[in-house]
Amino acid sequence: MFRTALRNVLAHKARLLMTVLAVMLGVAFVSGTLVFTNTLSSALQNSSAKGYDQVDVAVAPEHRAASGDRVGETPRLTQALLRASAEVPGAASATGVVTGFTAIADKDGKLVGGGFQSQGSNYWDASGRPDARYPLTEGRAPHGAGEVLLDSRTADRAGYRVGDTVRLSVDGPVLTPEVTGIFTTDDGNVAAGGSLALFDTATAQRLFGKPGTYDQIEVKAAAGTSQATLKSALDKALPKDLVETTTARQLADEQAEMISASMSGLKQGLLVFAGIALFVGTFIIANTFTMLVAQRTRELALMRAVGASRRQVTRSVLIEAFVVGAVAGVTGLLAGVGIGAGLRALMGTLGATVPDGPLVVSPGTVATALAVGVVITMLAAWLPGRRAAKIPPVAAMSSVHAKATAKSLVLRNILGALFSAAGVAVVLTATTMDGSDGQAPMGLGAVLLIIGVFVLTPLLSRPLIAAAAPLLRVFGVSGKLARQNSVRNPRRTAATASALMIGLTLITGMTVMAGSLQKSIDKMASSSLKADYVVTMANGNDMAPDVEERLRKVEGVSATSPMRNSPSRIDGETEFLTGVTGSAIGSLTDLPVESGSFTVSGAKAVVDDETAKSHGWRAGSAFTVAYEDGARQRLTVAGVYQGNDMISGILVDNAALAPHQDEPRDMTVMVKTSQGTSDAVKDRLEKALGANPAILVQDKQDISNEIAKMFTLILNMVYGLLAMAVIVAVLGVINTLAMSVFERSQEIGMLRAIGLDRRAVKRMVRLESLVISLFGGVLGIGLGVFFGWAAGELLGTRMATYELVLPWSRMGLFLLLAGVVGVLAALWPARRAARLNMLTAIKSE
């Protein structure tokens, strides 16, 4: 039986090639994901570990939790704590570290590194020795507010040299210090494409709002002192209620865990799409082995007749599947290594810098690739093998088994209807739930519905394909034959169409959701904002208050209001207050007021509906707030408004809030002008801020365009990832048609003999493929719209402005794509059918 199985594999090489390709693509996606994420994680971890070479123990502030009316706070690391750390037995030196956001512009005024990993720190030369953390390759250390050091990668990218003047920003206003030196660093952010600027310690403390204090103290151990011994000595010498100590080894391990955690999200996301491709591939495998077994029915029956048991017949089919899966696993692993290397190179071309390091192909990746290839193939082939083994030899020889019994079809349709009904019911129930509570039920309902539709697909194929009959009549005999061939074997048609259906379901659902969210966010911005412009930092950081002061002085500006966050304690819980300019906020926003008035001044505040509901407040209610400095004040709820994702929470007047803040910082500044929006007005606002690339000045259209760009990027990524599933589905259509042509060789020969020419034969196969593909496309788009609507209903519980938007043009394009898939997939099978020798075909069995 083993030799027989191997002979069958070798005898059907061409037919099994598509199955091998389908499995290989899925395995390649899985192994490529593992290789890429493992390589990236390893490179980042190695780079991060190098950053701790000059520190043995780090001293950080101990965060104090909020309790009662006291807001949680973080103590400062003072100069006295730095001296105490340096004097601890076993300490060779102690370095005070100050860090903060620092955006650097290149010589064309564009932001270097995208802003999210743009950092600034201090160059420590208090002892008169160079800072060992940052070896200088050119120039000297910075001294005073007008000097700065740049890391070598940033200097190369931006084109800066020693002596140049660089434009940078810490919290809004533009600074123009001179570059006095270039340094190298193993900092993980720089290795990943960020930038690092170094100031002298006093300047860094002033710029980052920490005069005389530090964010961290890094202690270097003396020769012969271990990290654990030094940590123990520091714990004894320093006040435990102010600081916490961590060894460099612990820091490196924590950093490695954080990197692994961040990589796990990317890995899981990519593996989901790989799983979809493999899931689609299972239809092809099952279809292929079903047809192969059907073609060898008499052969298997003869083997049963001469003594082979059912188990041996099933085992022979599984051995074939094992060989196919092993070949697909090995080739998929090799292709996956190439995909992993390609993704790493692609990140470099897209501007994301990846630290140097070897390509990581772990034993786990190899085992996973081989296991996935073999297990998926054998599972998909098991049912056809078992079905073949159950056929009595006499019945198989006389082809009594050829058609499914009415009983089996009825049972299948009943099961499909039950699954579909259950799936629809669960999805509809989930739409009535609130937010995250409905996610799990909706996922379960979606799975049940897809399974139900798949089981019902043979039943659905007849009426849906019959609906295409009027169009097929245009093609004469070829069209009539194509329709009949499409419904001749409903199960095979269903399995072929389902592979394409799954891919288009996901693509359509994502498109419906993205379009609806885009429309909803646009509506939210236009309905809640009267301001002409919204000013923010490019990386989302807070801004210095003088940004709003500069904007207020610009010609034509009629109203401005910053929005700033401040922690507070209300009823023993932490609540964040949003400070605004009370006299201007009404002219800058248009938030629906449910009760009371939108009045923000003095001791009057307005509260969004969710916060009011959670505290049991209404217009006229009074509550006591404990500000971050511990001071208490009695506030009155002047009004309750409908909050949204842009503006929500407790709005209070900055005049009342600012006296209780040590360092007021603005998240956003809203600006209204007498001339409305125009290029000239926007240009004046940007010039008032020093044409700072780290600050975004956006009108409503700019905000909408940015959101649209984000959704487009996400959608394109999803389309690219789901393209793998569509390619696998195309292989399935090709495979089904090719084997169908082989099965119908005698029939095609007879058609040729009675006058059907080669062109008509080609047309018949192409139309059959087109009908099957469009059938799968219609099902996929229909399910995608339903799931997109259902997910939108769930989002609507959290987003009042949500409304369903059906992308008709995109859906038409998807249906056209399904048709193109059908036409392209039929090229080779149609050509093969047309080239059959009619006499040889008539004599075939």
Short mmCIF file of N, CA and C in Angstrom, two decimals, residues 36 47 134 140 145 153 183 197 235 273 285 318 367 381 495 520 546 634 679 706 708 715 736 808 824:
data_model
loop_
_atom_site.label_atom_id
_atom_site.label_comp_id
_atom_site.label_asym_id
_atom_site.label_seq_id
_atom_site.Cartn_x
_atom_site.Cartn_y
_atom_site.Cartn_z
N PHE A 36 10.65 36.77 10.05
CA PHE A 36 10.73 38.23 10.09
C PHE A 36 10.62 38.77 11.51
N SER A 47 20.45 45.23 20.20
CA SER A 47 20.76 46.66 20.20
C SER A 47 20.44 47.29 21.54
N TYR A 134 28.31 58.01 25.03
CA TYR A 134 28.18 58.61 23.70
C TYR A 134 29.56 59.02 23.18
N ARG A 140 33.35 68.49 19.83
CA ARG A 140 33.53 68.56 21.29
C ARG A 140 32.17 68.54 21.97
N ALA A 145 23.25 77.05 26.08
CA ALA A 145 21.98 76.82 25.40
C ALA A 145 22.10 76.81 23.88
N ARG A 153 23.91 58.81 12.80
CA ARG A 153 22.91 58.41 11.81
C ARG A 153 22.02 59.58 11.43
N PHE A 183 28.27 62.04 17.58
CA PHE A 183 28.59 60.90 18.43
C PHE A 183 27.94 59.62 17.90
N ALA A 197 19.41 63.94 20.21
CA ALA A 197 20.17 65.18 20.36
C ALA A 197 20.60 65.30 21.82
N ASP A 235 20.12 50.36 47.83
CA ASP A 235 18.85 50.21 48.55
C ASP A 235 18.98 50.64 50.01
N PHE A 273 -3.67 36.25 8.95
CA PHE A 273 -3.82 36.24 7.50
C PHE A 273 -3.22 34.97 6.90
N ILE A 285 -7.32 21.40 -1.15
CA ILE A 285 -6.77 20.06 -0.86
C ILE A 285 -7.90 19.04 -0.84
N LEU A 318 -3.83 8.92 2.87
CA LEU A 318 -3.13 9.79 3.82
C LEU A 318 -1.62 9.81 3.55
N ALA A 367 10.10 23.51 12.57
CA ALA A 367 9.12 22.52 13.00
C ALA A 367 7.69 22.97 12.68
N ALA A 381 -7.29 15.75 3.53
CA ALA A 381 -7.40 14.54 2.70
C ALA A 381 -8.07 13.38 3.44
N ALA A 495 -17.15 23.96 -3.13
CA ALA A 495 -15.81 24.02 -2.55
C ALA A 495 -14.92 25.00 -3.30
N SER A 520 -17.86 58.72 9.48
CA SER A 520 -18.29 59.06 10.83
C SER A 520 -17.34 60.04 11.51
N ASP A 546 3.36 78.90 25.45
CA ASP A 546 3.62 80.06 24.60
C ASP A 546 3.25 79.80 23.14
N ARG A 634 -14.91 73.62 45.21
CA ARG A 634 -16.28 73.17 44.93
C ARG A 634 -16.68 73.68 43.55
N ASP A 679 -5.01 79.36 2.43
CA ASP A 679 -3.58 79.08 2.42
C ASP A 679 -2.80 80.23 3.06
N GLU A 706 -5.88 63.33 6.65
CA GLU A 706 -4.96 62.52 7.44
C GLU A 706 -5.62 61.22 7.87
N ALA A 708 -8.14 59.81 6.31
CA ALA A 708 -8.32 59.02 5.09
C ALA A 708 -7.03 58.32 4.70
N LEU A 715 -6.06 49.73 4.86
CA LEU A 715 -6.78 48.92 3.89
C LEU A 715 -5.83 48.30 2.87
N THR A 736 -9.52 22.78 -9.99
CA THR A 736 -10.83 22.16 -10.19
C THR A 736 -11.15 22.03 -11.68
N TRP A 808 -20.22 51.29 -3.13
CA TRP A 808 -20.74 50.60 -4.32
C TRP A 808 -19.67 50.41 -5.38
N LEU A 824 -8.94 34.34 -15.88
CA LEU A 824 -7.52 33.99 -15.87
C LEU A 824 -7.30 32.54 -15.44
#
